[in-house]
Amino acid sequence: MGEFVSELWAFMKERKKFWLLPIFVVLILFGALIVLTQGSAVAPFIYTLF
């Protein structure tokens, strides 16, 4: 995983594509939200937001 992150950072740095960083951060946060709330009582409230 660390190698992927370092390669992604090198790509963004070389090609000047820093606008991709917020997109990746939001995708990671949404993924973590779905994984962490999968079996909890909060899940029905999260699903109503989307």
Rosetta silent file (secondary structure, phi, psi, omega in degrees, C-alpha in Angstrom):
SEQUENCE: MGEFVSELWAFMKERKKFWLLPIFVVLILFGALIVLTQGSAVAPFIYTLF
SCORE:     score description
SCORE:     0.000 S_00000001
   1 L     0.000  -38.639 -179.945    0.000    0.000    0.000 S_00000001
   2 H   -65.148  -34.741  178.299    2.846    2.365    0.795 S_00000001
   3 H   -66.389  -39.458  178.013    4.381    1.787   -2.617 S_00000001
   4 H   -62.517  -44.270 -179.395    1.101    2.689   -4.301 S_00000001
   5 H   -64.531  -41.658  179.854    0.840    5.924   -2.336 S_00000001
   6 H   -67.741  -37.577  176.820    4.429    6.902   -3.139 S_00000001
   7 H   -67.742  -39.449  177.817    3.928    6.156   -6.844 S_00000001
   8 H   -62.955  -43.552  179.048    0.677    8.121   -6.872 S_00000001
   9 H   -64.230  -41.510  178.859    2.384   11.087   -5.204 S_00000001
  10 H   -63.568  -39.654  177.710    5.290   10.923   -7.683 S_00000001
  11 H   -62.706  -48.351 -178.734    2.812   10.856  -10.586 S_00000001
  12 H   -64.896  -36.394 -179.370    0.873   13.855   -9.278 S_00000001
  13 H   -69.692  -41.432 -177.262    4.081   15.758   -8.568 S_00000001
  14 H   -73.338  -40.840 -175.769    5.620   15.098  -11.980 S_00000001
  15 H   -93.312    1.612  179.815    2.504   15.738  -14.049 S_00000001
  16 L    58.185   46.700 -179.558    1.244   18.656  -11.889 S_00000001
  17 L  -111.499   53.651 -178.484   -2.066   16.934  -11.182 S_00000001
  18 L   -71.360  -14.492  177.981   -2.529   18.057   -7.598 S_00000001
  19 L   -68.989  -14.667  177.700   -6.249   18.517   -8.195 S_00000001
  20 H   -75.080  -23.099 -175.679   -6.575   14.709   -7.961 S_00000001
  21 H   -58.906  -48.938  177.852   -5.617   14.718   -4.273 S_00000001
  22 H   -60.833  -33.450  178.785   -8.993   15.956   -2.906 S_00000001
  23 H   -64.332  -45.867  179.242  -10.813   13.390   -5.046 S_00000001
  24 H   -65.132  -38.665 -179.886   -8.751   10.536   -3.605 S_00000001
  25 H   -64.048  -44.305  179.558   -9.174   11.840   -0.054 S_00000001
  26 H   -64.826  -41.697  177.859  -12.973   12.001   -0.402 S_00000001
  27 H   -62.098  -41.065  178.555  -13.103    8.502   -1.907 S_00000001
  28 H   -66.441  -40.650  178.579  -11.020    7.115    0.964 S_00000001
  29 H   -65.143  -42.896  177.734  -13.210    8.853    3.555 S_00000001
  30 H   -64.552  -40.328  177.133  -16.427    7.524    1.992 S_00000001
  31 H   -62.441  -43.019  178.113  -14.955    4.036    1.813 S_00000001
  32 H   -65.159  -38.727  178.705  -13.912    4.178    5.469 S_00000001
  33 H   -62.535  -42.692 -179.886  -17.363    5.471    6.443 S_00000001
  34 H   -67.483  -42.407 -178.870  -19.066    2.569    4.687 S_00000001
  35 H   -67.783  -42.764 -175.872  -16.720   -0.030    6.166 S_00000001
  36 H   -73.498  -27.111 -177.925  -16.880    1.321    9.717 S_00000001
  37 L  -102.850   13.689 -174.224  -20.664    1.693    9.836 S_00000001
  38 L   -61.679  -43.866 -175.461  -21.519   -1.557    8.088 S_00000001
  39 L  -111.449   17.569 -175.299  -22.801   -3.439   11.123 S_00000001
  40 L  -100.323  174.652  178.484  -23.711   -0.637   13.473 S_00000001
  41 L   -77.675  -10.123 -179.451  -26.959    1.023   14.478 S_00000001
  42 L   -81.943  -18.436 -174.376  -25.836    4.197   12.696 S_00000001
  43 H   -53.629  -45.484  179.904  -26.019    2.552    9.253 S_00000001
  44 H   -61.030  -31.598  179.281  -29.711    3.361    8.535 S_00000001
  45 H   -75.051  -33.958  177.486  -29.038    7.050    9.197 S_00000001
  46 H   -67.278  -41.160 -177.942  -25.989    7.079    6.947 S_00000001
  47 H   -66.728  -28.817  178.136  -27.951    5.502    4.087 S_00000001
  48 H   -71.989  -21.020  178.394  -30.649    8.186    4.298 S_00000001
  49 H   -71.273  -27.583 -177.217  -28.015   10.851    3.625 S_00000001
  50 L  -105.908    0.000    0.000  -27.257    9.371    0.235 S_00000001
